[in-house]
Amino acid sequence: MRRHHDDEVHEDEIHEHDRGLSYDLPVLARRRMIRLMAGVGAGLVPLVGCTADDTSSPAAADSPSASSATAECVTVPEETAGPYPGDGSNGVNVLKESGVVRGDITRSFGDSAGGTAEGVPLTFTLTVVDAASGCGTPKRGAAVYVWHCDREGGYSLYTEGVADENYLRGVQETDERGQVTFTSVFPGCYTGRWPHIHFEVYGSLADATTATAITSTSQLALPKDVCDTVYATEGYESSVDNLGRLSLESDSVFRDGHDQQLAVVKGSVVEGYTATLTIAV
């Protein structure tokens, strides 16, 4: 079930393109951590962690940003899909369009769109695992739909100026390791929200391309040190002030915990960045 608005937002805090920001705020309660109980005795047995460090996908270059693995398998928290999902729940449905199944989401597809999102290159890998197995079993044959804003903070299909584009959106089927990898650009930071990437997990590619039976809806958070570096480059000027007014602890979505959502990011502005996150569903 999608989240609804429960927090007061002052009108002057909402970016012009983000009039629907109220949909992008969480409800009072999030799905709490799920600990799996062992069948031996009455105690808890430490389990394999499902945090960002656990993905087997390689990452480029060195960066100080990293999340610590935990000794427990934790289901990724459910979050709002926000006002710009493009999955048919709030207007347009890009999931039913030919061309949405792809790995490179930097360009728009179809006859009516031809734009390319500009920005610092970002390749991100999501690894979907089965929480019921203690995070030890990859979810092969599942599907993941991802979307995020461009470097100016606009969302394709919705924001004025890019409403005719459909870039920075795509679907892939997980491989035998439970992984999907998308080629994109580093998203900007708009007023009121920490830099993030939305994703929906589906049981199969058929479910995703018919926009039915969503298994999980959540968001990936990006580390501050990397954001600071990227936002110092050309094209991200508006993100500097926006990020300066935020923290992960004050963000409306991530403030009640982001251990299962903070990606491990490595790389550089010149060579591009890679991000990895393991998602337990």
mmCIF file with all atom_site columns, N, CA, C and O in Angstrom, residues 217-262:
data_model
loop_
_atom_site.group_PDB
_atom_site.id
_atom_site.type_symbol
_atom_site.label_atom_id
_atom_site.label_alt_id
_atom_site.label_comp_id
_atom_site.label_asym_id
_atom_site.label_entity_id
_atom_site.label_seq_id
_atom_site.pdbx_PDB_ins_code
_atom_site.Cartn_x
_atom_site.Cartn_y
_atom_site.Cartn_z
_atom_site.occupancy
_atom_site.B_iso_or_equiv
_atom_site.pdbx_formal_charge
_atom_site.auth_seq_id
_atom_site.auth_comp_id
_atom_site.auth_asym_id
_atom_site.auth_atom_id
_atom_site.pdbx_PDB_model_num
ATOM 1   N N  . THR A 1 217 ? 7.650  -1.048 -2.706  1.00 0.00 ? 217 THR A N  1
ATOM 2   C CA . THR A 1 217 ? 7.924  0.298  -3.207  1.00 0.00 ? 217 THR A CA 1
ATOM 3   C C  . THR A 1 217 ? 8.816  0.997  -2.201  1.00 0.00 ? 217 THR A C  1
ATOM 4   O O  . THR A 1 217 ? 8.472  1.094  -1.022  1.00 0.00 ? 217 THR A O  1
ATOM 5   N N  . SER A 1 218 ? 9.967  1.480  -2.656  1.00 0.00 ? 218 SER A N  1
ATOM 6   C CA . SER A 1 218 ? 10.881 2.111  -1.713  1.00 0.00 ? 218 SER A CA 1
ATOM 7   C C  . SER A 1 218 ? 11.771 3.120  -2.438  1.00 0.00 ? 218 SER A C  1
ATOM 8   O O  . SER A 1 218 ? 11.522 3.450  -3.607  1.00 0.00 ? 218 SER A O  1
ATOM 9   N N  . GLN A 1 219 ? 12.796 3.607  -1.740  1.00 0.00 ? 219 GLN A N  1
ATOM 10  C CA . GLN A 1 219 ? 13.686 4.610  -2.300  1.00 0.00 ? 219 GLN A CA 1
ATOM 11  C C  . GLN A 1 219 ? 15.127 4.356  -1.868  1.00 0.00 ? 219 GLN A C  1
ATOM 12  O O  . GLN A 1 219 ? 15.373 3.912  -0.747  1.00 0.00 ? 219 GLN A O  1
ATOM 13  N N  . LEU A 1 220 ? 16.045 4.660  -2.756  1.00 0.00 ? 220 LEU A N  1
ATOM 14  C CA . LEU A 1 220 ? 17.482 4.572  -2.493  1.00 0.00 ? 220 LEU A CA 1
ATOM 15  C C  . LEU A 1 220 ? 17.994 5.958  -2.153  1.00 0.00 ? 220 LEU A C  1
ATOM 16  O O  . LEU A 1 220 ? 17.682 6.924  -2.853  1.00 0.00 ? 220 LEU A O  1
ATOM 17  N N  . ALA A 1 221 ? 18.775 6.074  -1.090  1.00 0.00 ? 221 ALA A N  1
ATOM 18  C CA . ALA A 1 221 ? 19.363 7.348  -0.696  1.00 0.00 ? 221 ALA A CA 1
ATOM 19  C C  . ALA A 1 221 ? 20.818 7.417  -1.135  1.00 0.00 ? 221 ALA A C  1
ATOM 20  O O  . ALA A 1 221 ? 21.526 6.406  -1.140  1.00 0.00 ? 221 ALA A O  1
ATOM 21  N N  . LEU A 1 222 ? 21.280 8.614  -1.481  1.00 0.00 ? 222 LEU A N  1
ATOM 22  C CA . LEU A 1 222 ? 22.660 8.812  -1.922  1.00 0.00 ? 222 LEU A CA 1
ATOM 23  C C  . LEU A 1 222 ? 23.473 9.502  -0.827  1.00 0.00 ? 222 LEU A C  1
ATOM 24  O O  . LEU A 1 222 ? 22.955 10.391 -0.140  1.00 0.00 ? 222 LEU A O  1
ATOM 25  N N  . PRO A 1 223 ? 24.739 9.115  -0.639  1.00 0.00 ? 223 PRO A N  1
ATOM 26  C CA . PRO A 1 223 ? 25.551 9.650  0.460   1.00 0.00 ? 223 PRO A CA 1
ATOM 27  C C  . PRO A 1 223 ? 25.905 11.123 0.275   1.00 0.00 ? 223 PRO A C  1
ATOM 28  O O  . PRO A 1 223 ? 26.107 11.597 -0.840  1.00 0.00 ? 223 PRO A O  1
ATOM 29  N N  . LYS A 1 224 ? 26.012 11.837 1.392   1.00 0.00 ? 224 LYS A N  1
ATOM 30  C CA . LYS A 1 224 ? 26.236 13.277 1.357   1.00 0.00 ? 224 LYS A CA 1
ATOM 31  C C  . LYS A 1 224 ? 27.570 13.656 0.735   1.00 0.00 ? 224 LYS A C  1
ATOM 32  O O  . LYS A 1 224 ? 27.647 14.616 -0.040  1.00 0.00 ? 224 LYS A O  1
ATOM 33  N N  . ASP A 1 225 ? 28.644 12.934 1.065   1.00 0.00 ? 225 ASP A N  1
ATOM 34  C CA . ASP A 1 225 ? 29.952 13.343 0.549   1.00 0.00 ? 225 ASP A CA 1
ATOM 35  C C  . ASP A 1 225 ? 30.003 13.300 -0.969  1.00 0.00 ? 225 ASP A C  1
ATOM 36  O O  . ASP A 1 225 ? 30.564 14.182 -1.618  1.00 0.00 ? 225 ASP A O  1
ATOM 37  N N  . VAL A 1 226 ? 29.374 12.293 -1.549  1.00 0.00 ? 226 VAL A N  1
ATOM 38  C CA . VAL A 1 226 ? 29.339 12.189 -3.004  1.00 0.00 ? 226 VAL A CA 1
ATOM 39  C C  . VAL A 1 226 ? 28.444 13.277 -3.589  1.00 0.00 ? 226 VAL A C  1
ATOM 40  O O  . VAL A 1 226 ? 28.784 13.906 -4.606  1.00 0.00 ? 226 VAL A O  1
ATOM 41  N N  . CYS A 1 227 ? 27.308 13.512 -2.952  1.00 0.00 ? 227 CYS A N  1
ATOM 42  C CA . CYS A 1 227 ? 26.410 14.576 -3.427  1.00 0.00 ? 227 CYS A CA 1
ATOM 43  C C  . CYS A 1 227 ? 27.126 15.923 -3.437  1.00 0.00 ? 227 CYS A C  1
ATOM 44  O O  . CYS A 1 227 ? 27.016 16.689 -4.401  1.00 0.00 ? 227 CYS A O  1
ATOM 45  N N  . ASP A 1 228 ? 27.852 16.221 -2.375  1.00 0.00 ? 228 ASP A N  1
ATOM 46  C CA . ASP A 1 228 ? 28.586 17.488 -2.304  1.00 0.00 ? 228 ASP A CA 1
ATOM 47  C C  . ASP A 1 228 ? 29.558 17.628 -3.464  1.00 0.00 ? 228 ASP A C  1
ATOM 48  O O  . ASP A 1 228 ? 29.689 18.699 -4.070  1.00 0.00 ? 228 ASP A O  1
ATOM 49  N N  . THR A 1 229 ? 30.253 16.556 -3.795  1.00 0.00 ? 229 THR A N  1
ATOM 50  C CA . THR A 1 229 ? 31.230 16.588 -4.887  1.00 0.00 ? 229 THR A CA 1
ATOM 51  C C  . THR A 1 229 ? 30.548 16.780 -6.226  1.00 0.00 ? 229 THR A C  1
ATOM 52  O O  . THR A 1 229 ? 30.967 17.605 -7.048  1.00 0.00 ? 229 THR A O  1
ATOM 53  N N  . VAL A 1 230 ? 29.489 16.027 -6.468  1.00 0.00 ? 230 VAL A N  1
ATOM 54  C CA . VAL A 1 230 ? 28.777 16.123 -7.744  1.00 0.00 ? 230 VAL A CA 1
ATOM 55  C C  . VAL A 1 230 ? 28.133 17.487 -7.914  1.00 0.00 ? 230 VAL A C  1
ATOM 56  O O  . VAL A 1 230 ? 28.191 18.092 -8.997  1.00 0.00 ? 230 VAL A O  1
ATOM 57  N N  . TYR A 1 231 ? 27.542 18.016 -6.859  1.00 0.00 ? 231 TYR A N  1
ATOM 58  C CA . TYR A 1 231 ? 26.799 19.265 -6.968  1.00 0.00 ? 231 TYR A CA 1
ATOM 59  C C  . TYR A 1 231 ? 27.704 20.489 -7.121  1.00 0.00 ? 231 TYR A C  1
ATOM 60  O O  . TYR A 1 231 ? 27.223 21.590 -7.388  1.00 0.00 ? 231 TYR A O  1
ATOM 61  N N  . ALA A 1 232 ? 28.995 20.279 -6.982  1.00 0.00 ? 232 ALA A N  1
ATOM 62  C CA . ALA A 1 232 ? 29.951 21.364 -7.237  1.00 0.00 ? 232 ALA A CA 1
ATOM 63  C C  . ALA A 1 232 ? 30.269 21.500 -8.720  1.00 0.00 ? 232 ALA A C  1
ATOM 64  O O  . ALA A 1 232 ? 31.000 22.408 -9.116  1.00 0.00 ? 232 ALA A O  1
ATOM 65  N N  . THR A 1 233 ? 29.692 20.623 -9.550  1.00 0.00 ? 233 THR A N  1
ATOM 66  C CA . THR A 1 233 ? 29.960 20.657 -10.986 1.00 0.00 ? 233 THR A CA 1
ATOM 67  C C  . THR A 1 233 ? 28.861 21.424 -11.726 1.00 0.00 ? 233 THR A C  1
ATOM 68  O O  . THR A 1 233 ? 27.765 21.662 -11.201 1.00 0.00 ? 233 THR A O  1
ATOM 69  N N  . GLU A 1 234 ? 29.150 21.776 -12.961 1.00 0.00 ? 234 GLU A N  1
ATOM 70  C CA . GLU A 1 234 ? 28.230 22.569 -13.781 1.00 0.00 ? 234 GLU A CA 1
ATOM 71  C C  . GLU A 1 234 ? 26.903 21.837 -14.002 1.00 0.00 ? 234 GLU A C  1
ATOM 72  O O  . GLU A 1 234 ? 26.878 20.644 -14.288 1.00 0.00 ? 234 GLU A O  1
ATOM 73  N N  . GLY A 1 235 ? 25.830 22.565 -13.870 1.00 0.00 ? 235 GLY A N  1
ATOM 74  C CA . GLY A 1 235 ? 24.503 22.026 -14.109 1.00 0.00 ? 235 GLY A CA 1
ATOM 75  C C  . GLY A 1 235 ? 23.745 21.669 -12.841 1.00 0.00 ? 235 GLY A C  1
ATOM 76  O O  . GLY A 1 235 ? 22.527 21.498 -12.867 1.00 0.00 ? 235 GLY A O  1
ATOM 77  N N  . TYR A 1 236 ? 24.462 21.560 -11.723 1.00 0.00 ? 236 TYR A N  1
ATOM 78  C CA . TYR A 1 236 ? 23.836 21.173 -10.462 1.00 0.00 ? 236 TYR A CA 1
ATOM 79  C C  . TYR A 1 236 ? 23.755 22.341 -9.482  1.00 0.00 ? 236 TYR A C  1
ATOM 80  O O  . TYR A 1 236 ? 23.599 22.133 -8.272  1.00 0.00 ? 236 TYR A O  1
ATOM 81  N N  . GLU A 1 237 ? 23.865 23.560 -9.974  1.00 0.00 ? 237 GLU A N  1
ATOM 82  C CA . GLU A 1 237 ? 23.950 24.726 -9.098  1.00 0.00 ? 237 GLU A CA 1
ATOM 83  C C  . GLU A 1 237 ? 22.801 24.815 -8.097  1.00 0.00 ? 237 GLU A C  1
ATOM 84  O O  . GLU A 1 237 ? 23.018 25.126 -6.915  1.00 0.00 ? 237 GLU A O  1
ATOM 85  N N  . SER A 1 238 ? 21.582 24.561 -8.530  1.00 0.00 ? 238 SER A N  1
ATOM 86  C CA . SER A 1 238 ? 20.434 24.692 -7.623  1.00 0.00 ? 238 SER A CA 1
ATOM 87  C C  . SER A 1 238 ? 20.446 23.640 -6.521  1.00 0.00 ? 238 SER A C  1
ATOM 88  O O  . SER A 1 238 ? 19.849 23.832 -5.454  1.00 0.00 ? 238 SER A O  1
ATOM 89  N N  . SER A 1 239 ? 21.141 22.534 -6.757  1.00 0.00 ? 239 SER A N  1
ATOM 90  C CA . SER A 1 239 ? 21.171 21.456 -5.772  1.00 0.00 ? 239 SER A CA 1
ATOM 91  C C  . SER A 1 239 ? 21.991 21.818 -4.536  1.00 0.00 ? 239 SER A C  1
ATOM 92  O O  . SER A 1 239 ? 21.770 21.263 -3.452  1.00 0.00 ? 239 SER A O  1
ATOM 93  N N  . VAL A 1 240 ? 22.955 22.729 -4.690  1.00 0.00 ? 240 VAL A N  1
ATOM 94  C CA . VAL A 1 240 ? 23.848 23.070 -3.577  1.00 0.00 ? 240 VAL A CA 1
ATOM 95  C C  . VAL A 1 240 ? 23.054 23.647 -2.413  1.00 0.00 ? 240 VAL A C  1
ATOM 96  O O  . VAL A 1 240 ? 23.157 23.178 -1.271  1.00 0.00 ? 240 VAL A O  1
ATOM 97  N N  . ASP A 1 241 ? 22.263 24.678 -2.658  1.00 0.00 ? 241 ASP A N  1
ATOM 98  C CA . ASP A 1 241 ? 21.467 25.298 -1.594  1.00 0.00 ? 241 ASP A CA 1
ATOM 99  C C  . ASP A 1 241 ? 20.397 24.352 -1.070  1.00 0.00 ? 241 ASP A C  1
ATOM 100 O O  . ASP A 1 241 ? 20.136 24.307 0.143   1.00 0.00 ? 241 ASP A O  1
ATOM 101 N N  . ASN A 1 242 ? 19.768 23.602 -1.967  1.00 0.00 ? 242 ASN A N  1
ATOM 102 C CA . ASN A 1 242 ? 18.721 22.676 -1.538  1.00 0.00 ? 242 ASN A CA 1
ATOM 103 C C  . ASN A 1 242 ? 19.262 21.618 -0.588  1.00 0.00 ? 242 ASN A C  1
ATOM 104 O O  . ASN A 1 242 ? 18.657 21.315 0.446   1.00 0.00 ? 242 ASN A O  1
ATOM 105 N N  . LEU A 1 243 ? 20.439 21.051 -0.928  1.00 0.00 ? 243 LEU A N  1
ATOM 106 C CA . LEU A 1 243 ? 21.034 20.040 -0.065  1.00 0.00 ? 243 LEU A CA 1
ATOM 107 C C  . LEU A 1 243 ? 21.488 20.647 1.255   1.00 0.00 ? 243 LEU A C  1
ATOM 108 O O  . LEU A 1 243 ? 21.412 19.991 2.307   1.00 0.00 ? 243 LEU A O  1
ATOM 109 N N  . GLY A 1 244 ? 21.939 21.897 1.203   1.00 0.00 ? 244 GLY A N  1
ATOM 110 C CA . GLY A 1 244 ? 22.418 22.553 2.414   1.00 0.00 ? 244 GLY A CA 1
ATOM 111 C C  . GLY A 1 244 ? 21.347 22.735 3.480   1.00 0.00 ? 244 GLY A C  1
ATOM 112 O O  . GLY A 1 244 ? 21.666 22.941 4.650   1.00 0.00 ? 244 GLY A O  1
ATOM 113 N N  . ARG A 1 245 ? 20.084 22.673 3.079   1.00 0.00 ? 245 ARG A N  1
ATOM 114 C CA . ARG A 1 245 ? 18.981 22.825 4.030   1.00 0.00 ? 245 ARG A CA 1
ATOM 115 C C  . ARG A 1 245 ? 18.439 21.484 4.529   1.00 0.00 ? 245 ARG A C  1
ATOM 116 O O  . ARG A 1 245 ? 17.445 21.438 5.251   1.00 0.00 ? 245 ARG A O  1
ATOM 117 N N  . LEU A 1 246 ? 19.092 20.386 4.116   1.00 0.00 ? 246 LEU A N  1
ATOM 118 C CA . LEU A 1 246 ? 18.587 19.059 4.429   1.00 0.00 ? 246 LEU A CA 1
ATOM 119 C C  . LEU A 1 246 ? 19.633 18.195 5.113   1.00 0.00 ? 246 LEU A C  1
ATOM 120 O O  . LEU A 1 246 ? 20.829 18.496 5.085   1.00 0.00 ? 246 LEU A O  1
ATOM 121 N N  . SER A 1 247 ? 19.176 17.115 5.700   1.00 0.00 ? 247 SER A N  1
ATOM 122 C CA . SER A 1 247 ? 20.035 16.033 6.162   1.00 0.00 ? 247 SER A CA 1
ATOM 123 C C  . SER A 1 247 ? 19.223 14.749 6.063   1.00 0.00 ? 247 SER A C  1
ATOM 124 O O  . SER A 1 247 ? 17.988 14.787 5.942   1.00 0.00 ? 247 SER A O  1
ATOM 125 N N  . LEU A 1 248 ? 19.898 13.625 6.102   1.00 0.00 ? 248 LEU A N  1
ATOM 126 C CA . LEU A 1 248 ? 19.166 12.357 6.094   1.00 0.00 ? 248 LEU A CA 1
ATOM 127 C C  . LEU A 1 248 ? 18.256 12.251 7.315   1.00 0.00 ? 248 LEU A C  1
ATOM 128 O O  . LEU A 1 248 ? 17.177 11.658 7.250   1.00 0.00 ? 248 LEU A O  1
ATOM 129 N N  . GLU A 1 249 ? 18.695 12.858 8.419   1.00 0.00 ? 249 GLU A N  1
ATOM 130 C CA . GLU A 1 249 ? 17.909 12.798 9.647   1.00 0.00 ? 249 GLU A CA 1
ATOM 131 C C  . GLU A 1 249 ? 16.692 13.719 9.624   1.00 0.00 ? 249 GLU A C  1
ATOM 132 O O  . GLU A 1 249 ? 15.752 13.523 10.406  1.00 0.00 ? 249 GLU A O  1
ATOM 133 N N  . SER A 1 250 ? 16.696 14.718 8.753   1.00 0.00 ? 250 SER A N  1
ATOM 134 C CA . SER A 1 250 ? 15.545 15.619 8.671   1.00 0.00 ? 250 SER A CA 1
ATOM 135 C C  . SER A 1 250 ? 14.668 15.345 7.455   1.00 0.00 ? 250 SER A C  1
ATOM 136 O O  . SER A 1 250 ? 13.559 15.867 7.368   1.00 0.00 ? 250 SER A O  1
ATOM 137 N N  . ASP A 1 251 ? 15.155 14.541 6.518   1.00 0.00 ? 251 ASP A N  1
ATOM 138 C CA . ASP A 1 251 ? 14.373 14.244 5.325   1.00 0.00 ? 251 ASP A CA 1
ATOM 139 C C  . ASP A 1 251 ? 13.071 13.533 5.693   1.00 0.00 ? 251 ASP A C  1
ATOM 140 O O  . ASP A 1 251 ? 13.043 12.671 6.578   1.00 0.00 ? 251 ASP A O  1
ATOM 141 N N  . SER A 1 252 ? 12.006 13.888 5.019   1.00 0.00 ? 252 SER A N  1
ATOM 142 C CA . SER A 1 252 ? 10.682 13.367 5.362   1.00 0.00 ? 252 SER A CA 1
ATOM 143 C C  . SER A 1 252 ? 10.560 11.860 5.183   1.00 0.00 ? 252 SER A C  1
ATOM 144 O O  . SER A 1 252 ? 9.738  11.227 5.838   1.00 0.00 ? 252 SER A O  1
ATOM 145 N N  . VAL A 1 253 ? 11.357 11.283 4.320   1.00 0.00 ? 253 VAL A N  1
ATOM 146 C CA . VAL A 1 253 ? 11.294 9.840  4.077   1.00 0.00 ? 253 VAL A CA 1
ATOM 147 C C  . VAL A 1 253 ? 12.334 9.083  4.890   1.00 0.00 ? 253 VAL A C  1
ATOM 148 O O  . VAL A 1 253 ? 12.038 8.068  5.512   1.00 0.00 ? 253 VAL A O  1
ATOM 149 N N  . PHE A 1 254 ? 13.570 9.564  4.903   1.00 0.00 ? 254 PHE A N  1
ATOM 150 C CA . PHE A 1 254 ? 14.670 8.805  5.490   1.00 0.00 ? 254 PHE A CA 1
ATOM 151 C C  . PHE A 1 254 ? 14.919 9.086  6.971   1.00 0.00 ? 254 PHE A C  1
ATOM 152 O O  . PHE A 1 254 ? 15.761 8.437  7.586   1.00 0.00 ? 254 PHE A O  1
ATOM 153 N N  . ARG A 1 255 ? 14.201 10.038 7.550   1.00 0.00 ? 255 ARG A N  1
ATOM 154 C CA . ARG A 1 255 ? 14.527 10.446 8.917   1.00 0.00 ? 255 ARG A CA 1
ATOM 155 C C  . ARG A 1 255 ? 14.237 9.387  9.965   1.00 0.00 ? 255 ARG A C  1
ATOM 156 O O  . ARG A 1 255 ? 14.779 9.444  11.075  1.00 0.00 ? 255 ARG A O  1
ATOM 157 N N  . ASP A 1 256 ? 13.394 8.409  9.668   1.00 0.00 ? 256 ASP A N  1
ATOM 158 C CA . ASP A 1 256 ? 13.136 7.365  10.651  1.00 0.00 ? 256 ASP A CA 1
ATOM 159 C C  . ASP A 1 256 ? 13.987 6.118  10.421  1.00 0.00 ? 256 ASP A C  1
ATOM 160 O O  . ASP A 1 256 ? 13.691 5.043  10.915  1.00 0.00 ? 256 ASP A O  1
ATOM 161 N N  . GLY A 1 257 ? 15.073 6.287  9.676   1.00 0.00 ? 257 GLY A N  1
ATOM 162 C CA . GLY A 1 257 ? 15.992 5.183  9.444   1.00 0.00 ? 257 GLY A CA 1
ATOM 163 C C  . GLY A 1 257 ? 16.284 4.994  7.968   1.00 0.00 ? 257 GLY A C  1
ATOM 164 O O  . GLY A 1 257 ? 15.368 4.993  7.156   1.00 0.00 ? 257 GLY A O  1
ATOM 165 N N  . HIS A 1 258 ? 17.572 4.826  7.636   1.00 0.00 ? 258 HIS A N  1
ATOM 166 C CA . HIS A 1 258 ? 17.938 4.657  6.224   1.00 0.00 ? 258 HIS A CA 1
ATOM 167 C C  . HIS A 1 258 ? 19.003 3.587  6.047   1.00 0.00 ? 258 HIS A C  1
ATOM 168 O O  . HIS A 1 258 ? 19.644 3.508  5.001   1.00 0.00 ? 258 HIS A O  1
ATOM 169 N N  . ASP A 1 259 ? 19.198 2.737  7.053   1.00 0.00 ? 259 ASP A N  1
ATOM 170 C CA . ASP A 1 259 ? 20.236 1.711  6.982   1.00 0.00 ? 259 ASP A CA 1
ATOM 171 C C  . ASP A 1 259 ? 20.057 0.779  5.791   1.00 0.00 ? 259 ASP A C  1
ATOM 172 O O  . ASP A 1 259 ? 21.042 0.327  5.198   1.00 0.00 ? 259 ASP A O  1
ATOM 173 N N  . GLN A 1 260 ? 18.817 0.442  5.448   1.00 0.00 ? 260 GLN A N  1
ATOM 174 C CA . GLN A 1 260 ? 18.555 -0.467 4.341   1.00 0.00 ? 260 GLN A CA 1
ATOM 175 C C  . GLN A 1 260 ? 18.393 0.263  3.002   1.00 0.00 ? 260 GLN A C  1
ATOM 176 O O  . GLN A 1 260 ? 18.077 -0.374 1.995   1.00 0.00 ? 260 GLN A O  1
ATOM 177 N N  . GLN A 1 261 ? 18.614 1.583  3.002   1.00 0.00 ? 261 GLN A N  1
ATOM 178 C CA . GLN A 1 261 ? 18.359 2.364  1.793   1.00 0.00 ? 261 GLN A CA 1
ATOM 179 C C  . GLN A 1 261 ? 19.538 3.212  1.332   1.00 0.00 ? 261 GLN A C  1
ATOM 180 O O  . GLN A 1 261 ? 19.512 3.738  0.228   1.00 0.00 ? 261 GLN A O  1
ATOM 181 N N  . LEU A 1 262 ? 20.560 3.337  2.163   1.00 0.00 ? 262 LEU A N  1
ATOM 182 C CA . LEU A 1 262 ? 21.712 4.159  1.810   1.00 0.00 ? 262 LEU A CA 1
ATOM 183 C C  . LEU A 1 262 ? 22.669 3.346  0.942   1.00 0.00 ? 262 LEU A C  1
ATOM 184 O O  . LEU A 1 262 ? 23.252 2.364  1.391   1.00 0.00 ? 262 LEU A O  1
#
